XYZ file of C-alpha atoms in Angstrom:
236
model
C 125.772 259.296 117.396
C 123.900 256.181 118.360
C 123.532 253.656 115.664
C 120.116 252.304 114.684
C 119.975 248.641 114.498
C 119.160 247.000 111.132
C 116.009 245.387 112.521
C 114.729 248.729 113.745
C 115.325 250.289 110.310
C 113.432 247.497 108.674
C 110.473 247.992 110.982
C 110.427 251.749 110.324
C 110.480 251.134 106.548
C 107.477 248.815 106.767
C 105.535 251.328 108.771
C 106.121 254.016 106.130
C 105.036 251.808 103.220
C 101.874 250.455 104.823
C 98.848 252.504 103.540
C 96.395 253.942 106.006
C 93.189 251.957 106.389
C 89.741 253.435 105.329
C 86.996 252.843 107.815
C 83.860 250.895 106.844
C 81.650 253.858 107.733
C 83.523 256.052 105.250
C 83.041 253.467 102.493
C 79.311 253.234 103.239
C 78.912 257.036 103.161
C 80.740 257.273 99.834
C 78.574 254.551 98.343
C 75.441 256.297 99.561
C 76.563 259.583 98.017
C 77.253 257.883 94.681
C 73.856 256.119 94.806
C 72.050 259.392 95.535
C 73.833 261.135 92.674
C 72.980 258.311 90.239
C 69.347 258.216 91.412
C 69.095 261.976 91.017
C 70.469 261.803 87.484
C 68.087 258.971 86.541
C 65.079 260.844 88.010
C 66.020 264.034 86.176
C 66.447 262.152 82.912
C 63.062 260.451 83.258
C 61.385 263.745 84.114
C 62.741 265.582 81.098
C 62.150 262.596 78.830
C 58.493 262.419 79.906
C 58.114 266.175 79.570
C 59.579 266.048 76.075
C 57.214 263.206 75.078
C 54.211 265.094 76.505
C 55.217 268.234 74.625
C 55.581 266.311 71.372
C 52.226 264.548 71.868
C 50.502 267.841 72.683
C 51.954 269.532 69.615
C 50.978 266.534 67.480
C 47.409 266.559 68.793
C 47.179 270.313 68.302
C 48.428 269.952 64.748
C 45.926 267.174 64.054
C 43.128 269.306 65.505
C 44.163 272.265 63.377
C 44.419 270.045 60.308
C 40.951 268.602 61.015
C 39.448 272.064 61.430
C 41.177 273.285 58.300
C 39.926 270.265 56.348
C 36.409 270.780 57.703
C 36.472 274.474 56.798
C 37.880 273.673 53.374
C 35.197 271.039 52.821
C 32.479 273.482 53.875
C 33.940 276.114 51.573
C 34.096 273.737 48.609
C 30.484 272.565 48.952
C 27.881 274.258 46.762
C 26.147 277.052 48.624
C 23.194 277.541 46.282
C 20.661 275.496 44.373
C 18.276 276.129 41.481
C 15.031 274.263 42.100
C 13.240 273.872 38.796
C 9.475 273.413 39.134
C 6.607 273.089 36.724
C 5.773 276.710 37.611
C 9.260 278.160 37.198
C 12.696 278.482 38.790
C 13.380 278.976 42.517
C 16.935 279.859 43.583
C 17.836 279.125 47.205
C 20.824 279.778 49.444
C 21.918 276.883 51.664
C 22.909 277.409 55.305
C 26.091 275.315 55.208
C 27.288 276.514 58.609
C 23.930 276.733 60.362
C 22.611 273.299 59.336
C 25.630 271.360 57.986
C 24.213 267.824 58.402
C 20.943 268.596 56.660
C 22.725 270.502 53.895
C 25.083 267.551 53.345
C 22.097 265.222 53.093
C 20.333 267.583 50.691
C 23.424 267.833 48.466
C 23.826 264.055 48.449
C 20.194 263.544 47.469
C 20.472 266.166 44.737
C 23.344 264.220 43.166
C 21.138 261.121 43.234
C 18.227 262.965 41.512
C 16.082 262.336 44.562
C 14.035 265.491 43.983
C 13.478 264.974 40.272
C 9.767 264.404 39.737
C 8.911 265.102 43.380
C 5.347 266.460 43.584
C 4.047 269.249 45.776
C 1.557 267.233 47.797
C 0.560 269.894 50.313
C -0.187 273.565 49.711
C -1.566 275.713 52.518
C -2.161 279.294 51.470
C -0.376 281.970 53.525
C 1.560 279.242 55.283
C 3.676 276.812 53.233
C 4.142 274.631 50.175
C 5.528 271.124 50.683
C 6.999 268.567 48.281
C 7.698 264.896 48.920
C 7.527 261.409 47.442
C 5.333 260.148 50.291
C 2.634 261.636 52.559
C 3.988 264.008 55.178
C 4.852 262.641 58.601
C 3.059 265.633 60.169
C -0.771 265.484 60.003
C -2.348 268.370 58.125
C -4.514 269.165 61.146
C -1.370 269.913 63.147
C -0.119 272.306 60.465
C -3.382 274.218 60.304
C -3.922 274.265 64.078
C -0.494 275.750 64.642
C -1.077 278.201 61.827
C -3.868 279.837 63.808
C -1.400 280.644 66.601
C 1.424 282.103 64.589
C 0.262 285.702 65.005
C 0.765 285.443 68.788
C 4.320 284.095 68.710
C 7.697 285.799 68.430
C 9.276 285.545 64.999
C 13.018 285.000 64.548
C 15.195 285.269 61.399
C 14.779 281.574 60.591
C 11.005 281.793 60.815
C 10.415 284.392 58.130
C 8.589 283.742 54.884
C 10.344 282.012 51.967
C 12.586 279.837 54.149
C 13.644 276.396 52.918
C 13.303 273.538 55.369
C 12.441 269.912 55.956
C 10.347 268.252 58.689
C 12.253 266.579 61.499
C 11.950 262.851 60.868
C 13.882 259.703 61.772
C 13.176 258.004 58.492
C 15.459 257.200 55.574
C 16.314 259.331 52.555
C 12.967 258.545 50.909
C 11.254 260.531 53.654
C 13.311 263.691 53.023
C 10.857 266.417 51.991
C 11.234 270.026 50.931
C 9.170 272.764 52.449
C 9.057 276.477 51.632
C 7.262 278.798 53.987
C 5.051 281.565 52.619
C 4.562 283.239 56.000
C 6.404 283.364 59.354
C 5.889 280.068 61.218
C 7.755 280.192 64.572
C 5.293 277.679 66.014
C 6.830 274.903 63.893
C 10.336 275.334 65.275
C 10.130 272.008 67.129
C 9.197 270.101 63.966
C 10.990 271.957 61.189
C 14.686 272.189 60.285
C 15.436 275.357 58.320
C 18.508 274.940 56.101
C 18.118 277.649 53.446
C 16.176 280.592 52.092
C 14.750 281.685 48.774
C 16.865 284.298 46.981
C 15.002 284.403 43.691
C 11.645 283.045 42.627
C 9.357 284.236 45.432
C 6.761 284.855 42.723
C 7.049 281.209 41.661
C 6.459 280.087 45.248
C 3.416 282.347 45.443
C 2.132 280.940 42.154
C 2.390 277.424 43.559
C 0.620 278.663 46.678
C -2.307 279.903 44.608
C -3.155 276.559 42.951
C -6.542 274.992 43.671
C -6.474 272.342 46.403
C -8.942 269.860 47.873
C -10.062 269.650 51.485
C -6.774 267.924 52.380
C -4.717 270.790 50.906
C -3.541 268.624 48.041
C -3.275 270.340 44.616
C -6.026 269.289 42.228
C -3.638 269.451 39.274
C -0.143 267.912 39.282
C 2.645 270.302 40.160
C 6.142 269.373 41.191
C 9.924 269.656 40.976
C 11.519 268.798 37.654
C 15.125 268.927 38.870
C 17.708 270.599 41.126
C 20.985 272.140 39.982
C 23.672 272.825 42.597
C 25.780 275.973 42.300
C 28.775 277.472 44.133
C 27.948 280.980 42.969
C 24.940 282.848 41.641
């Protein structure tokens, strides 16, 4: 057998121990793959994080909305729904439309607690039409009331335009201008000037008695007649 020279053995040993070289293109491809994987993970994380935040915000807003509605409904439920209007002719019990006219009812309740209506006179009485109480002259001229009254028989009448409805004229004034008005006949023609926020439950005869008082040519009662006080009630 031929002998291998020591130098040849040494060269063969070096060749076996030398690791194979990795090409630059392979390194670049591996780096790109790692970068794509990392970018994909980051994008997925951001997407789910944003989705989670949106879900939490939506649920929070929904809860706040539900809480607000519940508080509003609870407030409406807790407010008095009836009022006893004491007059110099007797007692008139009215139901308040808390859901139909909430802003006006709130204002009425606030004024009642401040005794705004105590001593308020009935300053306008138009037979077969309305009786009106206020601390100052009405913002609607009497001629407009009576002119519209002549047309009421030709107009359609809705539930809020029946007789013995409680309302107030539409005004932009302050609380001192808030007046009370009780119809004694259907008045659909005043829908654009009147806010109906209640109806008479008891005391129609008292309203009719006020309606029958003697008045002057301006429909003002010749003898003083007015409201002596208002008592709010949750039940009747």
